C-alpha cells in the first residue's frame, strides 16, 4: 500500500462556512447579535435541549456550571481520573476540590461502583465525562446524585450526537457542556455550548457569561447605560464563531454517520490483531458519537508505545492519546493533592497503554483498513525486537 496522509483530526470547513463568516464581517454586529442566538436555537433543536447557551469554549461552560452552583472553598466535586484536565480545572477554578474516581477498563468511563464511595459530607456535585463519546449510565449517576442531593454536570466535549436511552447526552444532568475545538466532531475554531433543562439556570448563566450586566446592548434604552447585578465572566461566543457553528451543525448528522461507519470498519479490522483490546462499543441503550478508536496495547508492550506511534506517523497516520496521564498525575494535581501511587490503576493503564486512532469524517473505509494493517505490522515489529 502507498503512503497516505491520515491526520488524527481535520476540520472540514467548506464554502458555506467561509461565506457565513464573510457575511458577519461585512455587517455591523460582531458580538451578542442574532447569529449566536440562531446558533443557540439550532443547537437546542438538534439536541432536544430546552435551553442552549453559546460560550467561548467547553472549559468556560464547565466553569460557569460550577460558578452558578456557588461552589465554595473546601467543597468537593467528584470527577473522573481519566478525562481532559478541563473537567477538573473547572472545579478548581470555581474554588472547589476535584475528587478523582478511577475509570472502568471496559468503557474508559468513570467507575460507577466507586462513585458513591467517594461521596463525603463536603460533596456538592458530580461531573462526569462521556469518554470518547460513549455515554455514561446517567440513570445510575442521577440516582446517586438524588440520594445525596448533588448537582450533576456532564462534560460532553466528545459526545455530541451521543444518546443514553434515546436522550441526548447533556440532558440527564443539570447541564451539559460541549466543545467546538478544531479536532472535535464539529468546530467553530474555538467555541462551546451549555445546555440545560432548567430555566432559572439558563437565565442566570446568560448574565454570568457576560459580566453580570443586566441587559444586552440591544436591550439598552440609553446606549452604554447598564447596571451590574452579579459577578460574571466574559465567556460569550462571537458572531463570527457562531456563523461557522450554524453551518457545521447543518453537517453534523453526516459527520456522525461517517464516523460510525469508519468506527465499525476499524473495529472489524482490529479484530485480527493480537495483544490489543478495544473499549466496548455502543450497544443497547447507549448510542456513541464515535469520537475515535482507542486501543489498549498489552501492558508488556507499553514500553514500546512510542515506537509504535512513531512508526504509524512514518506511515502517514496521525494518532493521539486520550489522555496522556490520569488527571491526578499531572504535575499540578500531583503537587497539590498527592494521591498515592496505587490509586487509579485503570486510568493509569489507559494513560500508559492506549493509542487513539482516527475515525473522523475526513477519512474513508479504505483508510481504516490501512490503519489496522499498519498497527498490526508495527505491533509485530516491536514484539520481534523484544
Ligand atoms: C476538548 C475537551 C475539553 C476542552 O474543550 P475546550 O472547548 O477546548 O475548552 C473538555 N473536556 C473534554 C472531555 C475534552 O475532550
Coordinates of N, CA, C and O in Angstrom, one line a residue, residues 21-85:
X21 N -19.1 33.5 7.5 CA -18.1 34.3 8.2 C -18.0 35.7 7.5 O -18.1 36.7 8.2
X22 N -17.9 35.7 6.2 CA -17.7 37.0 5.5 C -19.0 37.8 5.6 O -18.9 39.0 5.7
X23 N -20.1 37.2 5.7 CA -21.4 37.9 5.8 C -21.4 38.6 7.2 O -21.8 39.8 7.3
X24 N -21.0 37.9 8.2 CA -20.9 38.6 9.6 C -19.9 39.7 9.5 O -20.2 40.9 10.0
X25 N -18.7 39.5 8.9 CA -17.7 40.5 8.9 C -18.1 41.7 8.1 O -17.6 42.8 8.3
X26 N -19.0 41.5 7.1 CA -19.5 42.7 6.3 C -20.5 43.5 7.0 O -20.9 44.6 6.6
X27 N -21.0 43.0 8.2 CA -22.1 43.6 8.9 C -21.6 44.4 10.1 O -20.4 44.4 10.4
X28 N -22.5 45.0 10.9 CA -22.1 45.9 12.0 C -22.0 45.1 13.3 O -21.4 45.7 14.3
X29 N -22.5 43.9 13.4 CA -22.5 43.3 14.8 C -21.6 42.1 14.8 O -21.8 41.1 14.1
X30 N -20.6 42.2 15.7 CA -19.6 41.1 15.8 C -19.8 40.2 17.1 O -19.3 39.1 17.2
X31 N -20.4 40.8 18.1 CA -20.7 40.1 19.3 C -22.1 40.3 19.8 O -22.7 41.3 19.4
X32 N -22.6 39.5 20.6 CA -24.0 39.4 21.1 C -25.0 40.0 20.1 O -25.7 40.9 20.3
X33 N -25.1 39.3 19.0 CA -26.1 39.6 18.0 C -27.0 38.4 17.6 O -27.0 37.4 18.3
X34 N -27.6 38.5 16.5 CA -28.6 37.5 16.1 C -28.0 36.1 15.7 O -28.7 35.1 15.8
X35 N -26.7 36.1 15.2 CA -26.1 34.9 14.7 C -25.9 33.9 15.9 O -26.2 32.7 15.8
X36 N -25.4 34.4 17.0 CA -25.2 33.5 18.1 C -26.5 33.0 18.7 O -26.6 31.8 19.1
X37 N -27.5 33.9 18.7 CA -28.9 33.5 19.1 C -29.4 32.3 18.2 O -30.0 31.4 18.7
X38 N -29.2 32.5 16.9 CA -29.6 31.5 15.9 C -28.9 30.2 16.2 O -29.5 29.1 16.2
X39 N -27.6 30.2 16.4 CA -26.8 29.0 16.7 C -27.4 28.3 17.9 O -27.5 27.1 18.0
X40 N -27.7 29.1 19.0 CA -28.2 28.5 20.2 C -29.6 27.8 19.9 O -29.8 26.7 20.4
X41 N -30.4 28.4 19.1 CA -31.7 27.8 18.8 C -31.5 26.5 18.0 O -32.2 25.5 18.2
X42 N -30.6 26.6 17.0 CA -30.3 25.4 16.2 C -29.8 24.3 17.0 O -30.1 23.1 16.8
X43 N -28.9 24.6 18.0 CA -28.3 23.6 18.8 C -29.4 23.0 19.8 O -29.4 21.8 20.0
X44 N -30.2 23.8 20.3 CA -31.3 23.4 21.1 C -32.2 22.4 20.3 O -32.6 21.3 20.8
X45 N -32.5 22.7 19.1 CA -33.4 21.9 18.2 C -32.7 20.6 18.0 O -33.3 19.5 18.0
X46 N -31.4 20.6 17.7 CA -30.6 19.4 17.4 C -30.6 18.4 18.6 O -30.8 17.2 18.4
X47 N -30.3 19.0 19.7 CA -30.1 18.1 20.9 C -31.4 17.8 21.7 O -31.4 16.9 22.5
X48 N -32.4 18.6 21.4 CA -33.6 18.5 22.2 C -33.6 19.2 23.5 O -34.4 19.0 24.4
X49 N -32.6 20.1 23.7 CA -32.4 20.9 24.9 C -33.4 22.0 25.0 O -33.6 22.7 24.0
X50 N -34.1 22.2 26.2 CA -34.9 23.4 26.3 C -34.2 24.7 26.2 O -34.7 25.6 25.7
X51 N -32.9 24.7 26.7 CA -32.1 25.9 26.7 C -30.7 25.6 26.2 O -30.1 24.6 26.7
X52 N -30.1 26.4 25.4 CA -28.8 26.3 24.9 C -28.1 27.6 24.9 O -28.7 28.6 24.4
X53 N -26.9 27.7 25.5 CA -26.2 29.0 25.6 C -24.8 28.8 24.9 O -24.0 28.0 25.3
X54 N -24.5 29.7 23.9 CA -23.2 29.6 23.2 C -22.2 30.3 24.1 O -22.4 31.3 24.7
X55 N -21.0 29.6 24.2 CA -19.9 30.1 25.1 C -18.6 30.2 24.4 O -18.5 29.7 23.2
X56 N -17.6 30.7 25.1 CA -16.3 30.8 24.5 C -15.6 29.5 24.2 O -14.9 29.3 23.2
X57 N -15.9 28.5 25.0 CA -15.3 27.1 24.8 C -16.0 26.2 25.9 O -16.7 26.7 26.7
X58 N -15.6 24.9 25.8 CA -16.2 24.0 26.7 C -15.8 24.2 28.2 O -16.5 24.1 29.1
X59 N -14.5 24.6 28.3 CA -13.9 24.8 29.7 C -14.7 25.9 30.4 O -15.0 25.9 31.6
X60 N -15.0 27.0 29.6 CA -15.8 28.1 30.1 C -17.2 27.7 30.5 O -17.7 28.1 31.6
X61 N -17.8 26.8 29.7 CA -19.1 26.3 30.0 C -19.1 25.5 31.4 O -20.0 25.7 32.2
X62 N -18.1 24.6 31.5 CA -18.0 23.9 32.7 C -17.8 24.8 33.9 O -18.4 24.6 35.0
X63 N -16.9 25.8 33.8 CA -16.6 26.7 34.9 C -17.9 27.4 35.2 O -18.2 27.6 36.4
X64 N -18.7 27.9 34.3 CA -19.9 28.6 34.5 C -20.9 27.7 35.3 O -21.6 28.2 36.2
X65 N -20.9 26.4 35.0 CA -21.8 25.5 35.8 C -21.5 25.4 37.2 O -22.4 25.5 38.1
X66 N -20.2 25.3 37.6 CA -19.8 25.2 39.0 C -20.0 26.6 39.7 O -20.4 26.7 40.8
X67 N -19.7 27.6 38.9 CA -19.8 29.0 39.4 C -21.3 29.3 39.7 O -21.6 29.8 40.8
X68 N -22.1 28.9 38.8 CA -23.6 29.0 39.0 C -24.0 28.3 40.3 O -24.9 28.9 41.1
X69 N -23.5 27.2 40.6 CA -23.9 26.4 41.8 C -23.2 27.0 43.1 O -23.5 26.4 44.1
X70 N -22.4 28.0 42.9 CA -21.9 28.7 44.1 C -20.9 27.8 44.9 O -20.9 27.8 46.1
X71 N -20.2 27.0 44.2 CA -19.2 26.1 44.8 C -18.3 26.9 45.7 O -17.8 28.0 45.3
X72 N -18.1 26.4 46.9 CA -17.2 27.2 47.9 C -16.0 26.4 48.2 O -15.9 25.2 48.0
X73 N -15.0 27.2 48.7 CA -13.7 26.6 49.1 C -14.0 25.4 50.1 O -14.8 25.6 51.0
X74 N -13.3 24.3 49.8 CA -13.4 23.2 50.7 C -14.5 22.2 50.2 O -14.6 21.1 50.7
X75 N -15.4 22.7 49.4 CA -16.4 21.8 48.9 C -15.9 20.9 47.7 O -15.0 21.3 47.0
X76 N -16.5 19.7 47.6 CA -15.9 18.8 46.6 C -16.9 18.4 45.5 O -18.1 18.5 45.6
X77 N -16.2 18.1 44.4 CA -17.0 17.7 43.2 C -16.3 16.4 42.7 O -15.0 16.4 42.5
X78 N -17.0 15.3 42.5 CA -16.5 14.1 42.0 C -16.2 14.1 40.5 O -17.2 14.5 39.8
X79 N -15.0 13.8 40.1 CA -14.7 13.9 38.7 C -13.9 12.6 38.3 O -13.3 12.0 39.1
X80 N -14.0 12.2 37.0 CA -13.2 11.0 36.6 C -11.7 11.3 36.6 O -11.3 12.4 36.3
X81 N -10.9 10.3 36.9 CA -9.5 10.4 36.9 C -9.0 10.4 35.4 O -8.0 11.0 35.0
X82 N -9.8 9.7 34.5 CA -9.5 9.7 33.1 C -10.4 10.6 32.3 O -11.5 10.2 32.0
X83 N -9.9 11.8 32.1 CA -10.7 12.8 31.4 C -9.7 13.9 30.9 O -8.5 13.8 31.2
X84 N -10.2 14.8 30.2 CA -9.5 16.0 29.8 C -9.3 16.8 31.1 O -10.2 16.9 32.0
X85 N -8.2 17.5 31.3 CA -7.9 18.2 32.5 C -9.0 19.3 32.8 O -9.2 19.7 33.9

